[in-house]
mmCIF file of C-alpha atoms in Angstrom:
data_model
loop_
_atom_site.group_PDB
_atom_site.id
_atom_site.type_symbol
_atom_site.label_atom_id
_atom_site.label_comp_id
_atom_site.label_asym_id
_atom_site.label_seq_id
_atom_site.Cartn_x
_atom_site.Cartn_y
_atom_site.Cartn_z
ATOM 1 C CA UNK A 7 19.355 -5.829 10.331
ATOM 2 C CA UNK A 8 19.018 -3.900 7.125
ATOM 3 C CA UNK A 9 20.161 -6.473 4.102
ATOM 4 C CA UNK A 10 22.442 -4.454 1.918
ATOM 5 C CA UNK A 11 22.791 -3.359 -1.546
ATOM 6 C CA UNK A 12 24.764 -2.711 -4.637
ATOM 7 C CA UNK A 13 25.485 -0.388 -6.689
ATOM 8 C CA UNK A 14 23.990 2.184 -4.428
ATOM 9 C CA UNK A 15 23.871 4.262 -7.291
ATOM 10 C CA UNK A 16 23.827 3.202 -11.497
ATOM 11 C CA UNK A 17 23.109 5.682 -14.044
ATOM 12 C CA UNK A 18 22.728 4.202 -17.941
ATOM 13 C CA UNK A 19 21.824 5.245 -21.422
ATOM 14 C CA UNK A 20 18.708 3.535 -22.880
ATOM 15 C CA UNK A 21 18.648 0.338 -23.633
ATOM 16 C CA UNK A 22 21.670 -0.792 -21.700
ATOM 17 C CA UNK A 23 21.284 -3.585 -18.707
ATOM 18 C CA UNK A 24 21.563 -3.186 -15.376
ATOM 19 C CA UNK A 25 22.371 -5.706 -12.173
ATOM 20 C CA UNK A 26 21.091 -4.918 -8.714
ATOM 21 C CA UNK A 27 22.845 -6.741 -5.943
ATOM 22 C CA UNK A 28 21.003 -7.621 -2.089
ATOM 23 C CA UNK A 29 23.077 -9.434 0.094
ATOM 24 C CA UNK A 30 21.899 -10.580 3.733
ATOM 25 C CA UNK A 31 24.097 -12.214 6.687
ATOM 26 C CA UNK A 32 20.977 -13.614 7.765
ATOM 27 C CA UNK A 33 19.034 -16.936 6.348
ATOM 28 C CA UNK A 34 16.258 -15.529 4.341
ATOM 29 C CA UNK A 35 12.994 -17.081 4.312
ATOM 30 C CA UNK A 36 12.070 -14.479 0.967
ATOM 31 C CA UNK A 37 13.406 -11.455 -1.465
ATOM 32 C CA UNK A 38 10.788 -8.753 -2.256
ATOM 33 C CA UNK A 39 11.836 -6.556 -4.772
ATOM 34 C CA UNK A 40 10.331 -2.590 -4.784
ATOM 35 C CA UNK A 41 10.353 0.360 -7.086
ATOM 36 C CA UNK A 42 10.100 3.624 -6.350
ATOM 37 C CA UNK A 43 9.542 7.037 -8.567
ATOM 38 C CA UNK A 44 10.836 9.858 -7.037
ATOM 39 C CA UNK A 45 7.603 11.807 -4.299
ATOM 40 C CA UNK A 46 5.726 8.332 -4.912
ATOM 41 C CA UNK A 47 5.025 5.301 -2.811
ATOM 42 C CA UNK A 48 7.313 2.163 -3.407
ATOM 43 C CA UNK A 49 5.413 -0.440 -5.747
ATOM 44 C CA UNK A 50 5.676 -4.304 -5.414
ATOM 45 C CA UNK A 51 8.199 -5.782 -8.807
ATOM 46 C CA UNK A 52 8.065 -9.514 -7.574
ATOM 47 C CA UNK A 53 8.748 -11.900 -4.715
ATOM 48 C CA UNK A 54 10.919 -14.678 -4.753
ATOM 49 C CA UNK A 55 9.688 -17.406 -2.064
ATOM 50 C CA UNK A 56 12.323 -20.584 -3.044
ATOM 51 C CA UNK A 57 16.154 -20.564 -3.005
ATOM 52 C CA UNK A 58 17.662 -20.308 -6.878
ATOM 53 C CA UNK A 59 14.049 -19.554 -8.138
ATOM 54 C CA UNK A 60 14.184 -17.090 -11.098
ATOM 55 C CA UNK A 61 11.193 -14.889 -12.067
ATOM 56 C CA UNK A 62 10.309 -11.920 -13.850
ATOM 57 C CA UNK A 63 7.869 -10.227 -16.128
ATOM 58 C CA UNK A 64 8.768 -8.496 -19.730
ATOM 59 C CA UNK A 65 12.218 -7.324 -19.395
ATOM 60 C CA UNK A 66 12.933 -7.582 -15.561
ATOM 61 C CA UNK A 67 13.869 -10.554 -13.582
ATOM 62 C CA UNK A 68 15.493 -11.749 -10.359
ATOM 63 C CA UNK A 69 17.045 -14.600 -8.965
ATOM 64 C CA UNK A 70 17.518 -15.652 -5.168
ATOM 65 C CA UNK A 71 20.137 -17.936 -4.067
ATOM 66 C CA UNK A 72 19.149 -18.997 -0.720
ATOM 67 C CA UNK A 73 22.158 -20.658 0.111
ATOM 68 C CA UNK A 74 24.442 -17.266 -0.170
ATOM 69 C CA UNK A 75 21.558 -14.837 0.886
ATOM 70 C CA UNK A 76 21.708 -13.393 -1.959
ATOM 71 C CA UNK A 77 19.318 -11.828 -4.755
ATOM 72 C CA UNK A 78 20.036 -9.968 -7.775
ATOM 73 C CA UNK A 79 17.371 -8.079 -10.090
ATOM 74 C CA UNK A 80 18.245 -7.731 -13.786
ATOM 75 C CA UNK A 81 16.722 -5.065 -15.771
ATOM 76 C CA UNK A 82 17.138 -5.566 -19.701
ATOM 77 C CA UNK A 83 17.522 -3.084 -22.113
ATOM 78 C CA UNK A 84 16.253 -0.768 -20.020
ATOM 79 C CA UNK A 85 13.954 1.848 -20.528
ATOM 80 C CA UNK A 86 13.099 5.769 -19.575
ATOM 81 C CA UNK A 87 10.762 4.265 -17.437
ATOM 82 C CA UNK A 88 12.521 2.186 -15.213
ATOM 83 C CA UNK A 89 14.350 4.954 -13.590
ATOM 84 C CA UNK A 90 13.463 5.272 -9.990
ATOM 85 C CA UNK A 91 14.983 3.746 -6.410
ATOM 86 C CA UNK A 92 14.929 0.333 -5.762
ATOM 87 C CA UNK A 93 14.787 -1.502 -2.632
ATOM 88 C CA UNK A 94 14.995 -5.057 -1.606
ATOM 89 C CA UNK A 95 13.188 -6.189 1.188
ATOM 90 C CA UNK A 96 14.218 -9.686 3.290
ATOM 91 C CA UNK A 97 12.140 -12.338 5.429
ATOM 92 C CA UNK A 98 13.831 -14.420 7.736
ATOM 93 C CA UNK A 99 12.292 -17.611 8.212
ATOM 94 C CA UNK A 100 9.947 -17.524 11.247
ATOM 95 C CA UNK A 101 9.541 -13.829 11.297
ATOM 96 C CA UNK A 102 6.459 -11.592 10.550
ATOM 97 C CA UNK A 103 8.546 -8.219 9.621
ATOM 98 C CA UNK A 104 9.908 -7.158 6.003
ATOM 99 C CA UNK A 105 13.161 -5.276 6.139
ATOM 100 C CA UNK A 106 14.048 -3.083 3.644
ATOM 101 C CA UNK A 107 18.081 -2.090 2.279
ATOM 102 C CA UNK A 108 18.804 1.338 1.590
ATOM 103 C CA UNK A 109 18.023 1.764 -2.204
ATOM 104 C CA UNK A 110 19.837 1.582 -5.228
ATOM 105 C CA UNK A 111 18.757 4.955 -7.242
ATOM 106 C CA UNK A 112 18.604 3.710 -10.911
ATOM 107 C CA UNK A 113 19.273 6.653 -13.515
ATOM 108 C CA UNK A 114 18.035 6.068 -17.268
ATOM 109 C CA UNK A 115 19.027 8.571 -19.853
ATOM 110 C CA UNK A 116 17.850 9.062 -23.583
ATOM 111 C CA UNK B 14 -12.170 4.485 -1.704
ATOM 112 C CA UNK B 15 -10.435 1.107 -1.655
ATOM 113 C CA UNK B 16 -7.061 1.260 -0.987
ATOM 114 C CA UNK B 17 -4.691 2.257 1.999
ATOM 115 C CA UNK B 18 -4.396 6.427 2.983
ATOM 116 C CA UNK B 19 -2.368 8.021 5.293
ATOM 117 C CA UNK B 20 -3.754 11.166 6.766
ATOM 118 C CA UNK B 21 -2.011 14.157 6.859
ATOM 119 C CA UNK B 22 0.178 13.870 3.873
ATOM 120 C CA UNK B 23 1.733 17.238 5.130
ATOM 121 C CA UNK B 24 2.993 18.132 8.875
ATOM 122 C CA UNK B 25 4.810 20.775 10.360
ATOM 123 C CA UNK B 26 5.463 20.285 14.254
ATOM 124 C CA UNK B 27 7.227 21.949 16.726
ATOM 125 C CA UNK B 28 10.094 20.104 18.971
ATOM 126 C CA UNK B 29 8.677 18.647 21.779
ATOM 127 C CA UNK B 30 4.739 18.369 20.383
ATOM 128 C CA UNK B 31 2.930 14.834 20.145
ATOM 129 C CA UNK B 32 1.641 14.062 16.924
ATOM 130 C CA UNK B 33 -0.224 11.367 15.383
ATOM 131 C CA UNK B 34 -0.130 9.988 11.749
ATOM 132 C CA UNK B 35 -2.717 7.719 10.616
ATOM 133 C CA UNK B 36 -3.369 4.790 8.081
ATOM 134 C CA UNK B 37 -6.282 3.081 7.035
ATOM 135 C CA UNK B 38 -6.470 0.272 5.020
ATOM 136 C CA UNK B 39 -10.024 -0.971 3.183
ATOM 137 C CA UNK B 40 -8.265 -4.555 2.406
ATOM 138 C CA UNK B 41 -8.788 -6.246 6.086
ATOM 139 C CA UNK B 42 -5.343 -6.944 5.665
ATOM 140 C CA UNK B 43 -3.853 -9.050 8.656
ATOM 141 C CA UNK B 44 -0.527 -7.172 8.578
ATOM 142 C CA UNK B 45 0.666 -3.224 8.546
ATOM 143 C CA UNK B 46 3.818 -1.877 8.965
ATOM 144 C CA UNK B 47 5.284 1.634 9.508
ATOM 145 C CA UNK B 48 8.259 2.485 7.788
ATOM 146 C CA UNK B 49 10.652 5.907 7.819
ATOM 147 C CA UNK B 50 12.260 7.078 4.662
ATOM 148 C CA UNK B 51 15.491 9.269 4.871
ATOM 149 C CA UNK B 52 18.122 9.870 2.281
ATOM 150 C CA UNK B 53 20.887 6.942 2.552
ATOM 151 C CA UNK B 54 19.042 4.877 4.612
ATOM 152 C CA UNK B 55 16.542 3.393 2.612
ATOM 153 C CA UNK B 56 13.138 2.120 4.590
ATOM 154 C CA UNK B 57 13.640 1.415 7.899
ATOM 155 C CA UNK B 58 10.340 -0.557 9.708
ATOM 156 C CA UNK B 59 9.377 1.654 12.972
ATOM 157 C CA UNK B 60 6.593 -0.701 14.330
ATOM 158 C CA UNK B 61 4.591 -3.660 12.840
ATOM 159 C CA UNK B 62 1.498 -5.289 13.083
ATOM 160 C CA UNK B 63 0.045 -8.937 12.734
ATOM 161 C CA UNK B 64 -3.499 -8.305 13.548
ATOM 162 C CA UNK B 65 -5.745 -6.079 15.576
ATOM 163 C CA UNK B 66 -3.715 -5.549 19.369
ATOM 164 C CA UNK B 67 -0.980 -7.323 18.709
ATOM 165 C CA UNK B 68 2.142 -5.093 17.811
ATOM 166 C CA UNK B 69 5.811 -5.386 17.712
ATOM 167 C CA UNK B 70 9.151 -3.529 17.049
ATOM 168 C CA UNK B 71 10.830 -2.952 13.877
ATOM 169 C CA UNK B 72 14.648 -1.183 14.095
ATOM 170 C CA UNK B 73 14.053 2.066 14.846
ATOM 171 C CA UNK B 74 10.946 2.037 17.765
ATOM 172 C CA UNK B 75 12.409 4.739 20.206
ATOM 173 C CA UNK B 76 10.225 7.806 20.332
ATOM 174 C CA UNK B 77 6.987 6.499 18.442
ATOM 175 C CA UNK B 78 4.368 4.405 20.026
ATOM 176 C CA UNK B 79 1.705 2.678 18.143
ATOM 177 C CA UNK B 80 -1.625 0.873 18.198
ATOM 178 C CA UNK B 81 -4.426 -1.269 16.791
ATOM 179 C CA UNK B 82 -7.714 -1.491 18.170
ATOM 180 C CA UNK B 83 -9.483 -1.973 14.683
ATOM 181 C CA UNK B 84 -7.422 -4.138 11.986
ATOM 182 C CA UNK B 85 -8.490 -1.329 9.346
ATOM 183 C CA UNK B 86 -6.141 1.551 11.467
ATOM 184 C CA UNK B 87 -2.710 2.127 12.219
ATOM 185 C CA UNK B 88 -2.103 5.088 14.069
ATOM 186 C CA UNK B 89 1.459 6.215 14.523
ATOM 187 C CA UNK B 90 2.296 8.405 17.311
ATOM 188 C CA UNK B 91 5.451 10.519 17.635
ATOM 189 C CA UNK B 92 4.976 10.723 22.075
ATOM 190 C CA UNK B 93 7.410 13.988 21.566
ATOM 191 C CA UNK B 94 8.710 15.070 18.421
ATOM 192 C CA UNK B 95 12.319 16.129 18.048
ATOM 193 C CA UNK B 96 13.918 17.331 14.627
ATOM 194 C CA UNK B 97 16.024 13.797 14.376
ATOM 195 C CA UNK B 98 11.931 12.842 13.559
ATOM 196 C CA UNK B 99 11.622 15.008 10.843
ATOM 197 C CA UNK B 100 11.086 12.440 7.744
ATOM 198 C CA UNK B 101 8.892 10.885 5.170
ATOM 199 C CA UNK B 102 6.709 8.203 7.014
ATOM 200 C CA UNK B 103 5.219 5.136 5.274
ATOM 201 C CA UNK B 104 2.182 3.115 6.109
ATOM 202 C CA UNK B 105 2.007 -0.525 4.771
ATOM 203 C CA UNK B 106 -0.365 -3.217 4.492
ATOM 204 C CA UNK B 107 -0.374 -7.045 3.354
ATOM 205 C CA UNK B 108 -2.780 -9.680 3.469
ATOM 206 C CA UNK B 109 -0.084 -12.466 4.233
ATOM 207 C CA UNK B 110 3.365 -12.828 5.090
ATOM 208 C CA UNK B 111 3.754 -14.128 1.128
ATOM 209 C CA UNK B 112 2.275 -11.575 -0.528
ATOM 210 C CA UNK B 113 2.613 -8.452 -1.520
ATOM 211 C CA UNK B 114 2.438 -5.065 0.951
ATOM 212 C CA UNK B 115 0.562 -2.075 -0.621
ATOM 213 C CA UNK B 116 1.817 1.287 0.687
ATOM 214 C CA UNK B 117 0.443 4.592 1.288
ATOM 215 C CA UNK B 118 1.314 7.853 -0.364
ATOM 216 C CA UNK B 119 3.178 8.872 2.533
ATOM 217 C CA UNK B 120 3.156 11.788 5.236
ATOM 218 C CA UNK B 121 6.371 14.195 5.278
ATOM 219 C CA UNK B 122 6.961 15.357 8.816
ATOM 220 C CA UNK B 123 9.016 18.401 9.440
ATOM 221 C CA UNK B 124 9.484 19.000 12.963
ATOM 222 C CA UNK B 125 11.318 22.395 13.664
#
C-alpha cells in the first residue's frame, strides 16, 4: 500500500520554506526520501532508519516519527534548484520492497 | 560504464505485442526493483528482486513477468502489451535493504 503524501502540489517564491508530509497506516521499518527533475531519474535525498531521528544536509532535512508513521522533509529557504517531484518511499519492518507515494511536485519561482 | 542502464530508452508497441525492457546494473547489487511512473500515481513497484532467481510481486504485477538468471540483469517483460501499459518504466538497484537504490534513466513505452 502506497504511503501517502502532502501537499500534492506547493509552488513558492525563492527563499521561502517548504514542509512535505508522508503518512503510512502501516509500521514502518524506514523513510527514503527522493527527488526528481522533470525527464530525469529520481535521486536518493536521505534515509531515515530510527523513529524521531532527524537528518539532513545544507538546507534540507527530515524527521521520522515512527510511532505515528509519519515523516516530514523540510526544505529551507529554498532555492531555484530544488524544484522538482518528490517522493517518499516506506519499509515495513520484515519486508524486502520500497514503496513509493505519489509525489509532491515542488514549484520554485525567482 | 559503471552504473545501472535500461535499454531501450524509447518504445513504440502495438496492442497485443510482447516486449521486453532491460536493466543492467555494474554494482552486483543484491536487490532491483521495477517501478511504473504515471501522472498522479507516483512510483508504483511492478516486480522485485533479492538476488539472482528469486523474485517477488510489487502492487501492480498483472501483465508483466520478470526474471533473474544473472544478478547483473533485470529483464522486464510486458507477456502482451495493452495501451493501459503505455508508461515510463524504472529499473532500480541497491546493495542492501538500508541503503540507497540507484535508478536508471528510464524507458517510455507507448503502446498504441
Amino acid at each position: 500500500q502506497q504511503p501517502v503524501q502532502s501537499p500534492q502540489a506547493v509552488i513558492l517564491r525563492e527563499g521561502e520554506d517548504a514542509v512535505i508530509n508522508c503518512s503510512s497506516s502501516k509500521a514502518l521499518y524506514s523513510v527514503h526520501w527522493y527527488r526528481q527533475k522533470h525527464g530525469e531519474a529520481p535521486v536518493f535525498l536521505m534515509i531515515l532508519l530510527k523513529g524521531g531521528e532527524q537528518k539532513g544536509h545544507e538546507k534540507i532535512s527530515a524527521s521520522f516519527n515512527e510511532k505515528k508513521q509519519q515523516s516530514s522533509l523540510y526544505l529551507t529557504a529554498s532555492q531555484l534548484s530544488y524544484s522538482g517531484t518528490y517522493f517518499c518511499g516506506t519499509r515495513v519492518r520484515e519486508a524486502q520492497k520500497l514503496v513509493f507515494g505519489q509525489g509532491t511536485r515542488l514549484t520554485i519561482n525567482p | 560504464d559503471a552504473g545501472i542502464t535500461q535499454s531501450p530508452r524509447y518504445k513504440i508497441t502495438e496492442t497485443g505485442r510482447q516486449v521486453t525492457l532491460m536493466c543492467h546494473q555494474t554494482w552486483s547489487h543484491s536487490y532491483m526493483f521495477w517501478y511504473r511512473q504515471d501522472l498522479g500515481h507516483g512510483l508504483r513497484l511492478i516486480y522485485y528482486s533479492a538476488a539472482a532467481d528469486i523474485t517477488d510481486k510489487g502492487e501492480v504485477p498483472d501483465g508483466y513477468v520478470v526474471s533473474r538468471s544473472k544478478t547483473e540483469n533485470f529483464p522486464l517483460t510486458l507477456e502482451s502489451a495493452t495501451r493501459s501499459q503505455t508508461s515510463v518504466y524504472f529499473c532500480a538497484s541497491r546493495a542492501t535493504l538500508g541503503t540507497e537504490a540507484f535508478f536508471g534513466q528510464g524507458t517510455r513505452l507507448t503502446v498504441v
